PDB file of C-alpha atoms in Angstrom:
ATOM      1  CA  UNK G  30       2.745 -28.914 -15.797  1.00  0.00           C
ATOM      2  CA  UNK G  31      -0.975 -28.979 -15.555  1.00  0.00           C
ATOM      3  CA  UNK G  32      -2.872 -26.191 -13.894  1.00  0.00           C
ATOM      4  CA  UNK G  33      -4.053 -26.822 -10.326  1.00  0.00           C
ATOM      5  CA  UNK G  34      -6.622 -24.605  -8.586  1.00  0.00           C
ATOM      6  CA  UNK G  35      -6.767 -23.410  -5.111  1.00  0.00           C
ATOM      7  CA  UNK G  36      -3.908 -25.284  -3.721  1.00  0.00           C
ATOM      8  CA  UNK G  37      -2.241 -24.666  -0.466  1.00  0.00           C
ATOM      9  CA  UNK G  38       1.515 -24.321  -0.156  1.00  0.00           C
ATOM     10  CA  UNK G  39       1.917 -27.757   1.469  1.00  0.00           C
ATOM     11  CA  UNK G  40      -0.026 -29.260  -1.314  1.00  0.00           C
ATOM     12  CA  UNK G  41       2.066 -27.503  -3.895  1.00  0.00           C
ATOM     13  CA  UNK G  42       5.198 -28.630  -2.105  1.00  0.00           C
ATOM     14  CA  UNK G  43       3.905 -32.212  -2.205  1.00  0.00           C
ATOM     15  CA  UNK G  44       3.161 -32.063  -6.059  1.00  0.00           C
ATOM     16  CA  UNK G  45       6.629 -30.542  -6.751  1.00  0.00           C
ATOM     17  CA  UNK G  46       8.429 -33.094  -4.490  1.00  0.00           C
ATOM     18  CA  UNK G  47       6.580 -35.930  -6.273  1.00  0.00           C
ATOM     19  CA  UNK G  48       7.769 -34.614  -9.651  1.00  0.00           C
ATOM     20  CA  UNK G  49      11.444 -34.354  -8.358  1.00  0.00           C
ATOM     21  CA  UNK G  50      11.345 -37.847  -6.881  1.00  0.00           C
ATOM     22  CA  UNK G  51       9.903 -39.318 -10.046  1.00  0.00           C
ATOM     23  CA  UNK G  52      12.452 -37.767 -12.240  1.00  0.00           C
ATOM     24  CA  UNK G  53      10.016 -35.418 -14.038  1.00  0.00           C
ATOM     25  CA  UNK G  54      12.259 -32.568 -12.705  1.00  0.00           C
ATOM     26  CA  UNK G  55      15.885 -33.539 -13.109  1.00  0.00           C
ATOM     27  CA  UNK G  56      18.960 -32.605 -11.083  1.00  0.00           C
ATOM     28  CA  UNK G  57      20.214 -29.316 -11.884  1.00  0.00           C
ATOM     29  CA  UNK G  58      17.036 -28.189 -13.826  1.00  0.00           C
ATOM     30  CA  UNK G  59      15.813 -24.744 -13.184  1.00  0.00           C
ATOM     31  CA  UNK G  60      12.177 -24.467 -11.856  1.00  0.00           C
ATOM     32  CA  UNK G  61       9.811 -22.029 -13.431  1.00  0.00           C
ATOM     33  CA  UNK G  62       9.931 -18.568 -11.718  1.00  0.00           C
ATOM     34  CA  UNK G  63       7.872 -17.999  -8.698  1.00  0.00           C
ATOM     35  CA  UNK G  64       5.561 -15.667 -10.747  1.00  0.00           C
ATOM     36  CA  UNK G  65       5.124 -18.677 -13.301  1.00  0.00           C
ATOM     37  CA  UNK G  66       4.497 -21.268 -10.627  1.00  0.00           C
ATOM     38  CA  UNK G  67       1.932 -18.916  -9.120  1.00  0.00           C
ATOM     39  CA  UNK G  68       0.221 -18.853 -12.450  1.00  0.00           C
ATOM     40  CA  UNK G  69       0.515 -22.621 -12.908  1.00  0.00           C
ATOM     41  CA  UNK G  70      -1.042 -23.343  -9.478  1.00  0.00           C
ATOM     42  CA  UNK G  71      -3.586 -20.446  -9.602  1.00  0.00           C
ATOM     43  CA  UNK G  72      -2.204 -18.916  -6.371  1.00  0.00           C
ATOM     44  CA  UNK G  73      -0.265 -16.082  -4.944  1.00  0.00           C
ATOM     45  CA  UNK G  74       3.479 -15.787  -5.170  1.00  0.00           C
ATOM     46  CA  UNK G  75       3.677 -15.769  -1.280  1.00  0.00           C
ATOM     47  CA  UNK G  76       1.999 -19.166  -1.301  1.00  0.00           C
ATOM     48  CA  UNK G  77       4.649 -20.471  -3.845  1.00  0.00           C
ATOM     49  CA  UNK G  78       7.494 -19.080  -1.786  1.00  0.00           C
ATOM     50  CA  UNK G  79       6.220 -20.994   1.300  1.00  0.00           C
ATOM     51  CA  UNK G  80       6.074 -24.230  -0.799  1.00  0.00           C
ATOM     52  CA  UNK G  81       9.584 -23.686  -2.142  1.00  0.00           C
ATOM     53  CA  UNK G  82      10.837 -23.013   1.412  1.00  0.00           C
ATOM     54  CA  UNK G  83       9.645 -26.337   2.552  1.00  0.00           C
ATOM     55  CA  UNK G  84      11.574 -28.036  -0.356  1.00  0.00           C
ATOM     56  CA  UNK G  85      14.737 -26.119   0.075  1.00  0.00           C
ATOM     57  CA  UNK G  86      14.748 -27.030   3.790  1.00  0.00           C
ATOM     58  CA  UNK G  87      14.483 -30.639   2.864  1.00  0.00           C
ATOM     59  CA  UNK G  88      17.498 -30.194   0.472  1.00  0.00           C
ATOM     60  CA  UNK G  89      15.524 -30.962  -2.727  1.00  0.00           C
ATOM     61  CA  UNK G  90      15.933 -27.538  -4.298  1.00  0.00           C
ATOM     62  CA  UNK G  91      18.295 -24.562  -3.991  1.00  0.00           C
ATOM     63  CA  UNK G  92      17.396 -20.840  -4.532  1.00  0.00           C
ATOM     64  CA  UNK G  93      19.938 -18.487  -5.733  1.00  0.00           C
ATOM     65  CA  UNK G  94      18.991 -14.748  -5.685  1.00  0.00           C
ATOM     66  CA  UNK G  95      19.015 -13.338  -9.178  1.00  0.00           C
ATOM     67  CA  UNK G  96      19.716 -16.660 -10.822  1.00  0.00           C
ATOM     68  CA  UNK G  97      16.731 -18.778  -9.888  1.00  0.00           C
ATOM     69  CA  UNK G  98      15.620 -22.034  -8.183  1.00  0.00           C
ATOM     70  CA  UNK G  99      17.221 -25.440  -9.191  1.00  0.00           C
ATOM     71  CA  UNK G 100      16.617 -28.964  -8.359  1.00  0.00           C
ATOM     72  CA  UNK G 101      19.333 -30.413  -6.031  1.00  0.00           C
ATOM     73  CA  UNK G 102      21.633 -33.377  -7.093  1.00  0.00           C
ATOM     74  CA  UNK G 103      20.335 -36.874  -6.455  1.00  0.00           C
ATOM     75  CA  UNK G 104      23.188 -37.232  -3.958  1.00  0.00           C
ATOM     76  CA  UNK G 105      21.672 -34.457  -1.902  1.00  0.00           C
ATOM     77  CA  UNK G 106      18.037 -35.284  -2.000  1.00  0.00           C
ATOM     78  CA  UNK G 107      15.885 -36.178   0.887  1.00  0.00           C
ATOM     79  CA  UNK G 108      18.018 -34.482   3.624  1.00  0.00           C
ATOM     80  CA  UNK G 109      18.918 -30.969   4.765  1.00  0.00           C
ATOM     81  CA  UNK G 110      21.984 -30.172   2.903  1.00  0.00           C
ATOM     82  CA  UNK G 111      22.716 -26.627   4.117  1.00  0.00           C
ATOM     83  CA  UNK G 112      26.402 -26.357   4.972  1.00  0.00           C
ATOM     84  CA  UNK G 113      27.016 -24.802   8.418  1.00  0.00           C
ATOM     85  CA  UNK G 114      29.706 -22.306   9.260  1.00  0.00           C
ATOM     86  CA  UNK G 115      31.408 -22.007  12.655  1.00  0.00           C
ATOM     87  CA  UNK G 116      28.806 -19.550  14.155  1.00  0.00           C
ATOM     88  CA  UNK G 117      26.083 -22.035  13.274  1.00  0.00           C
ATOM     89  CA  UNK G 118      27.948 -25.018  14.643  1.00  0.00           C
ATOM     90  CA  UNK G 119      28.693 -23.299  17.984  1.00  0.00           C
ATOM     91  CA  UNK G 120      24.934 -22.300  18.402  1.00  0.00           C
ATOM     92  CA  UNK G 121      24.173 -25.968  18.307  1.00  0.00           C
ATOM     93  CA  UNK G 122      26.340 -26.373  21.402  1.00  0.00           C
ATOM     94  CA  UNK G 123      25.139 -23.237  23.062  1.00  0.00           C
ATOM     95  CA  UNK G 124      28.478 -21.731  22.891  1.00  0.00           C
ATOM     96  CA  UNK G 125      28.243 -17.862  22.581  1.00  0.00           C
ATOM     97  CA  UNK G 126      30.635 -16.600  19.981  1.00  0.00           C
ATOM     98  CA  UNK G 127      31.452 -12.941  19.291  1.00  0.00           C
ATOM     99  CA  UNK G 128      33.056 -11.887  16.073  1.00  0.00           C
ATOM    100  CA  UNK G 129      35.249  -8.825  15.540  1.00  0.00           C
ATOM    101  CA  UNK G 130      35.713  -7.789  11.855  1.00  0.00           C
ATOM    102  CA  UNK G 131      39.269  -6.783  11.390  1.00  0.00           C
ATOM    103  CA  UNK G 132      39.021  -5.639   7.690  1.00  0.00           C
ATOM    104  CA  UNK G 133      37.479  -5.985   4.236  1.00  0.00           C
ATOM    105  CA  UNK G 134      39.723  -6.190   1.091  1.00  0.00           C
ATOM    106  CA  UNK G 135      38.226  -5.856  -2.352  1.00  0.00           C
ATOM    107  CA  UNK G 136      41.324  -6.311  -4.554  1.00  0.00           C
ATOM    108  CA  UNK G 137      43.055  -9.300  -3.245  1.00  0.00           C
ATOM    109  CA  UNK G 138      46.232  -9.919  -5.290  1.00  0.00           C
ATOM    110  CA  UNK G 139      46.816 -13.685  -4.898  1.00  0.00           C
ATOM    111  CA  UNK G 140      46.795 -15.804  -8.106  1.00  0.00           C
ATOM    112  CA  UNK G 141      46.727 -19.021  -6.044  1.00  0.00           C
ATOM    113  CA  UNK G 142      43.583 -18.134  -4.236  1.00  0.00           C
ATOM    114  CA  UNK G 143      41.992 -16.845  -7.504  1.00  0.00           C
ATOM    115  CA  UNK G 144      42.898 -20.148  -9.053  1.00  0.00           C
ATOM    116  CA  UNK G 145      41.253 -22.068  -6.168  1.00  0.00           C
ATOM    117  CA  UNK G 146      38.022 -20.022  -6.560  1.00  0.00           C
ATOM    118  CA  UNK G 147      37.881 -20.882 -10.334  1.00  0.00           C
ATOM    119  CA  UNK G 148      37.225 -19.382 -13.656  1.00  0.00           C
ATOM    120  CA  UNK G 149      33.831 -17.854 -12.737  1.00  0.00           C
ATOM    121  CA  UNK G 150      35.799 -15.521 -10.229  1.00  0.00           C
ATOM    122  CA  UNK G 151      36.534 -12.178 -11.831  1.00  0.00           C
ATOM    123  CA  UNK G 152      38.503 -11.043  -8.828  1.00  0.00           C
ATOM    124  CA  UNK G 153      39.007 -11.937  -5.176  1.00  0.00           C
ATOM    125  CA  UNK G 154      37.662 -10.068  -2.005  1.00  0.00           C
ATOM    126  CA  UNK G 155      38.470 -10.942   1.630  1.00  0.00           C
ATOM    127  CA  UNK G 156      36.769 -10.702   4.913  1.00  0.00           C
ATOM    128  CA  UNK G 157      39.096 -10.925   8.008  1.00  0.00           C
ATOM    129  CA  UNK G 158      37.649 -11.805  11.418  1.00  0.00           C
ATOM    130  CA  UNK G 159      38.551 -12.697  15.054  1.00  0.00           C
ATOM    131  CA  UNK G 160      36.209 -15.187  16.851  1.00  0.00           C
ATOM    132  CA  UNK G 161      36.032 -14.687  20.486  1.00  0.00           C
ATOM    133  CA  UNK G 162      34.649 -16.699  23.431  1.00  0.00           C
ATOM    134  CA  UNK G 163      34.332 -14.643  26.724  1.00  0.00           C
ATOM    135  CA  UNK G 164      36.594 -12.044  25.222  1.00  0.00           C
ATOM    136  CA  UNK G 165      39.279 -14.609  24.450  1.00  0.00           C
ATOM    137  CA  UNK G 166      40.193 -14.839  20.812  1.00  0.00           C
ATOM    138  CA  UNK G 167      40.106 -18.443  19.547  1.00  0.00           C
ATOM    139  CA  UNK G 168      40.181 -18.203  15.772  1.00  0.00           C
ATOM    140  CA  UNK G 169      41.523 -15.856  13.328  1.00  0.00           C
ATOM    141  CA  UNK G 170      39.754 -16.303   9.960  1.00  0.00           C
ATOM    142  CA  UNK G 171      40.237 -15.026   6.537  1.00  0.00           C
ATOM    143  CA  UNK G 172      37.313 -15.695   4.114  1.00  0.00           C
ATOM    144  CA  UNK G 173      37.932 -15.172   0.248  1.00  0.00           C
ATOM    145  CA  UNK G 174      35.179 -14.854  -2.131  1.00  0.00           C
ATOM    146  CA  UNK G 175      34.775 -14.130  -5.861  1.00  0.00           C
ATOM    147  CA  UNK G 176      34.503 -10.576  -6.476  1.00  0.00           C
ATOM    148  CA  UNK G 177      30.896 -10.635  -7.664  1.00  0.00           C
ATOM    149  CA  UNK G 178      29.976 -11.326  -4.061  1.00  0.00           C
ATOM    150  CA  UNK G 179      31.591  -8.231  -2.579  1.00  0.00           C
ATOM    151  CA  UNK G 180      28.190  -6.715  -1.526  1.00  0.00           C
ATOM    152  CA  UNK G 181      27.975  -9.759   0.739  1.00  0.00           C
ATOM    153  CA  UNK G 182      31.023  -8.565   2.563  1.00  0.00           C
ATOM    154  CA  UNK G 183      30.089  -4.923   2.351  1.00  0.00           C
ATOM    155  CA  UNK G 184      26.844  -5.581   4.105  1.00  0.00           C
ATOM    156  CA  UNK G 185      28.342  -8.156   6.551  1.00  0.00           C
ATOM    157  CA  UNK G 186      27.717  -7.556  10.331  1.00  0.00           C
ATOM    158  CA  UNK G 187      29.738  -9.347  12.978  1.00  0.00           C
ATOM    159  CA  UNK G 188      26.865 -11.241  14.563  1.00  0.00           C
ATOM    160  CA  UNK G 189      25.850 -12.688  11.170  1.00  0.00           C
ATOM    161  CA  UNK G 190      26.597 -16.079   9.614  1.00  0.00           C
ATOM    162  CA  UNK G 191      28.516 -15.752   6.486  1.00  0.00           C
ATOM    163  CA  UNK G 192      27.339 -18.998   5.239  1.00  0.00           C
ATOM    164  CA  UNK G 193      23.743 -17.869   5.516  1.00  0.00           C
ATOM    165  CA  UNK G 194      24.421 -14.433   3.807  1.00  0.00           C
ATOM    166  CA  UNK G 195      26.227 -16.196   0.931  1.00  0.00           C
ATOM    167  CA  UNK G 196      23.439 -18.730   0.496  1.00  0.00           C
ATOM    168  CA  UNK G 197      21.160 -15.806  -0.294  1.00  0.00           C
ATOM    169  CA  UNK G 198      23.354 -14.498  -2.958  1.00  0.00           C
ATOM    170  CA  UNK G 199      24.976 -17.625  -4.444  1.00  0.00           C
ATOM    171  CA  UNK G 200      22.590 -20.447  -3.683  1.00  0.00           C
ATOM    172  CA  UNK G 201      22.720 -22.934  -0.750  1.00  0.00           C
ATOM    173  CA  UNK G 202      26.244 -23.923   0.200  1.00  0.00           C
ATOM    174  CA  UNK G 203      26.089 -27.958   0.335  1.00  0.00           C
ATOM    175  CA  UNK G 204      29.560 -29.190   0.299  1.00  0.00           C
ATOM    176  CA  UNK G 205      32.716 -28.450   2.286  1.00  0.00           C
ATOM    177  CA  UNK G 206      36.251 -29.891   1.962  1.00  0.00           C
ATOM    178  CA  UNK G 207      38.709 -29.073   4.713  1.00  0.00           C
ATOM    179  CA  UNK G 208      42.274 -29.842   5.500  1.00  0.00           C
ATOM    180  CA  UNK G 209      43.700 -29.232   9.014  1.00  0.00           C
ATOM    181  CA  UNK G 210      47.467 -29.134   9.846  1.00  0.00           C
ATOM    182  CA  UNK G 211      49.514 -28.322  12.956  1.00  0.00           C
ATOM    183  CA  UNK G 212      51.463 -25.145  12.750  1.00  0.00           C
ATOM    184  CA  UNK G 213      53.493 -22.698  14.962  1.00  0.00           C
ATOM    185  CA  UNK G 214      51.829 -19.293  14.798  1.00  0.00           C
ATOM    186  CA  UNK G 215      53.611 -16.481  12.851  1.00  0.00           C
ATOM    187  CA  UNK G 216      54.117 -13.164  14.728  1.00  0.00           C
ATOM    188  CA  UNK G 217      51.217 -11.299  13.226  1.00  0.00           C
ATOM    189  CA  UNK G 218      48.614 -14.108  13.802  1.00  0.00           C
ATOM    190  CA  UNK G 219      49.956 -14.689  17.209  1.00  0.00           C
ATOM    191  CA  UNK G 220      49.620 -11.016  18.128  1.00  0.00           C
ATOM    192  CA  UNK G 221      45.974 -10.899  16.840  1.00  0.00           C
ATOM    193  CA  UNK G 222      45.290 -14.136  18.911  1.00  0.00           C
ATOM    194  CA  UNK G 223      47.026 -12.719  22.064  1.00  0.00           C
ATOM    195  CA  UNK G 224      49.593 -15.559  22.253  1.00  0.00           C
ATOM    196  CA  UNK G 225      53.354 -15.846  21.812  1.00  0.00           C
ATOM    197  CA  UNK G 226      54.952 -16.147  18.428  1.00  0.00           C
ATOM    198  CA  UNK G 227      55.575 -19.762  17.770  1.00  0.00           C
ATOM    199  CA  UNK G 228      52.547 -21.011  20.000  1.00  0.00           C
ATOM    200  CA  UNK G 229      51.215 -24.354  18.543  1.00  0.00           C
ATOM    201  CA  UNK G 230      47.890 -24.024  16.628  1.00  0.00           C
ATOM    202  CA  UNK G 231      45.804 -25.667  13.896  1.00  0.00           C
ATOM    203  CA  UNK G 232      45.682 -24.037  10.357  1.00  0.00           C
ATOM    204  CA  UNK G 233      42.530 -24.994   8.396  1.00  0.00           C
ATOM    205  CA  UNK G 234      41.979 -24.625   4.764  1.00  0.00           C
ATOM    206  CA  UNK G 235      38.457 -25.029   3.598  1.00  0.00           C
ATOM    207  CA  UNK G 236      36.514 -24.609   0.324  1.00  0.00           C
ATOM    208  CA  UNK G 237      32.780 -24.444   0.089  1.00  0.00           C
ATOM    209  CA  UNK G 238      30.565 -25.340  -2.940  1.00  0.00           C
ATOM    210  CA  UNK G 239      27.043 -24.268  -3.801  1.00  0.00           C
ATOM    211  CA  UNK G 240      24.309 -26.411  -5.210  1.00  0.00           C
ATOM    212  CA  UNK G 241      25.638 -25.832  -8.639  1.00  0.00           C
ATOM    213  CA  UNK G 242      28.925 -27.280  -7.565  1.00  0.00           C
ATOM    214  CA  UNK G 243      30.756 -23.873  -7.851  1.00  0.00           C
ATOM    215  CA  UNK G 244      33.434 -23.013  -5.301  1.00  0.00           C
ATOM    216  CA  UNK G 245      32.051 -19.892  -3.638  1.00  0.00           C
ATOM    217  CA  UNK G 246      34.170 -19.603  -0.524  1.00  0.00           C
ATOM    218  CA  UNK G 247      37.796 -20.385   0.383  1.00  0.00           C
ATOM    219  CA  UNK G 248      38.594 -20.049   4.212  1.00  0.00           C
ATOM    220  CA  UNK G 249      41.906 -19.803   5.900  1.00  0.00           C
ATOM    221  CA  UNK G 250      41.674 -20.019   9.725  1.00  0.00           C
ATOM    222  CA  UNK G 251      44.318 -20.227  12.453  1.00  0.00           C
ATOM    223  CA  UNK G 252      42.776 -21.971  15.497  1.00  0.00           C
ATOM    224  CA  UNK G 253      44.294 -21.850  19.077  1.00  0.00           C
ATOM    225  CA  UNK G 254      45.088 -25.372  20.124  1.00  0.00           C
ATOM    226  CA  UNK G 255      44.546 -24.779  23.818  1.00  0.00           C
ATOM    227  CA  UNK G 256      41.107 -23.307  23.432  1.00  0.00           C
ATOM    228  CA  UNK G 257      39.595 -25.346  20.581  1.00  0.00           C
ATOM    229  CA  UNK G 258      39.802 -29.179  19.886  1.00  0.00           C
ATOM    230  CA  UNK G 259      38.871 -31.164  16.936  1.00  0.00           C
ATOM    231  CA  UNK G 260      36.574 -34.009  17.882  1.00  0.00           C
ATOM    232  CA  UNK G 261      36.172 -37.094  15.687  1.00  0.00           C
ATOM    233  CA  UNK G 262      33.370 -39.810  15.954  1.00  0.00           C
ATOM    234  CA  UNK G 263      33.925 -42.945  13.854  1.00  0.00           C
ATOM    235  CA  UNK G 264      31.101 -45.433  12.924  1.00  0.00           C
ATOM    236  CA  UNK G 265      32.450 -48.189  10.674  1.00  0.00           C
ATOM    237  CA  UNK G 266      34.173 -46.346   7.911  1.00  0.00           C
ATOM    238  CA  UNK G 267      32.487 -43.162   8.434  1.00  0.00           C
ATOM    239  CA  UNK G 268      34.109 -40.290  10.167  1.00  0.00           C
ATOM    240  CA  UNK G 269      32.391 -37.266  11.552  1.00  0.00           C
ATOM    241  CA  UNK G 270      34.031 -34.360  13.198  1.00  0.00           C
ATOM    242  CA  UNK G 271      33.289 -31.003  14.902  1.00  0.00           C
ATOM    243  CA  UNK G 272      35.048 -28.207  16.562  1.00  0.00           C
ATOM    244  CA  UNK G 273      34.702 -27.947  20.292  1.00  0.00           C
ATOM    245  CA  UNK G 274      35.424 -25.095  22.400  1.00  0.00           C
ATOM    246  CA  UNK G 275      37.263 -25.706  25.559  1.00  0.00           C
ATOM    247  CA  UNK G 276      35.462 -23.732  28.066  1.00  0.00           C
ATOM    248  CA  UNK G 277      37.552 -24.846  31.031  1.00  0.00           C
ATOM    249  CA  UNK G 278      41.221 -25.278  30.260  1.00  0.00           C
ATOM    250  CA  UNK G 279      41.701 -27.179  33.623  1.00  0.00           C
ATOM    251  CA  UNK G 280      39.307 -29.823  32.568  1.00  0.00           C
ATOM    252  CA  UNK G 281      40.878 -33.014  31.419  1.00  0.00           C
ATOM    253  CA  UNK G 282      40.085 -33.734  27.766  1.00  0.00           C
ATOM    254  CA  UNK G 283      39.849 -37.551  28.286  1.00  0.00           C
ATOM    255  CA  UNK G 284      36.796 -37.035  30.402  1.00  0.00           C
ATOM    256  CA  UNK G 285      34.857 -35.585  27.315  1.00  0.00           C
ATOM    257  CA  UNK G 286      35.091 -38.869  25.588  1.00  0.00           C
ATOM    258  CA  UNK G 287      32.369 -40.394  27.883  1.00  0.00           C
ATOM    259  CA  UNK G 288      30.008 -37.143  27.930  1.00  0.00           C
ATOM    260  CA  UNK G 289      26.973 -37.887  25.921  1.00  0.00           C
ATOM    261  CA  UNK G 290      26.174 -34.240  25.388  1.00  0.00           C
ATOM    262  CA  UNK G 291      29.581 -33.567  23.925  1.00  0.00           C
ATOM    263  CA  UNK G 292      28.912 -36.142  21.081  1.00  0.00           C
ATOM    264  CA  UNK G 293      25.081 -36.128  20.551  1.00  0.00           C
ATOM    265  CA  UNK G 294      25.161 -33.641  17.720  1.00  0.00           C
ATOM    266  CA  UNK G 295      27.942 -35.205  15.855  1.00  0.00           C
TER     267      UNK G 295
END
């Protein structure tokens, strides 16, 4: 890279963006450190951070604490690819969610979950939570992480987004795969969700990948069917879905089909 003098952060972002789009910086390639970029552009590290923040928001790069900053894959370029968790999603719909942390386990003995998290996982830790709306429990969630991210769990507060915390430690979470099946609630889960054993519910299994295509998170969530719905919007062959909290159980669900505000964010 040539040396550029007295460039502001937006100009630096423009230069780096141009190099990414032209292929001078290839997908998966590590960028120079912030200190090195500051030297290259003859500016401060703070200015470089501002420039990188713009590119990360655009989905062109991903920063991983202690690892570095990498160019995103071509598939992800030009759009915001930050994967959102349930808390982030509900904020879009102005639904106030409270979270109660049930426990943290740093020595999960489950070979199947360890296999899901992959070879880079030296062990498995788990964060268990209950999600509530107006003091009504709606989701029981167990989040499994590779043991090297146990500090994320240790420092986690109930009002935080786990996705945001993990993105700082493991790089931006960009891709999620989810399977949802109908189940009858087992006794332990039913008690925590304050419903009767055998009550119908959804069971969601979800894995989340970071920008380096590593599986960082495996979620298992029991979702109460009478308080949460899964809404799907189809356009051609594309299907987009979101979770929707049913604030008024007496309201007829078919009426939501014609409410623009219910679908505008999907």
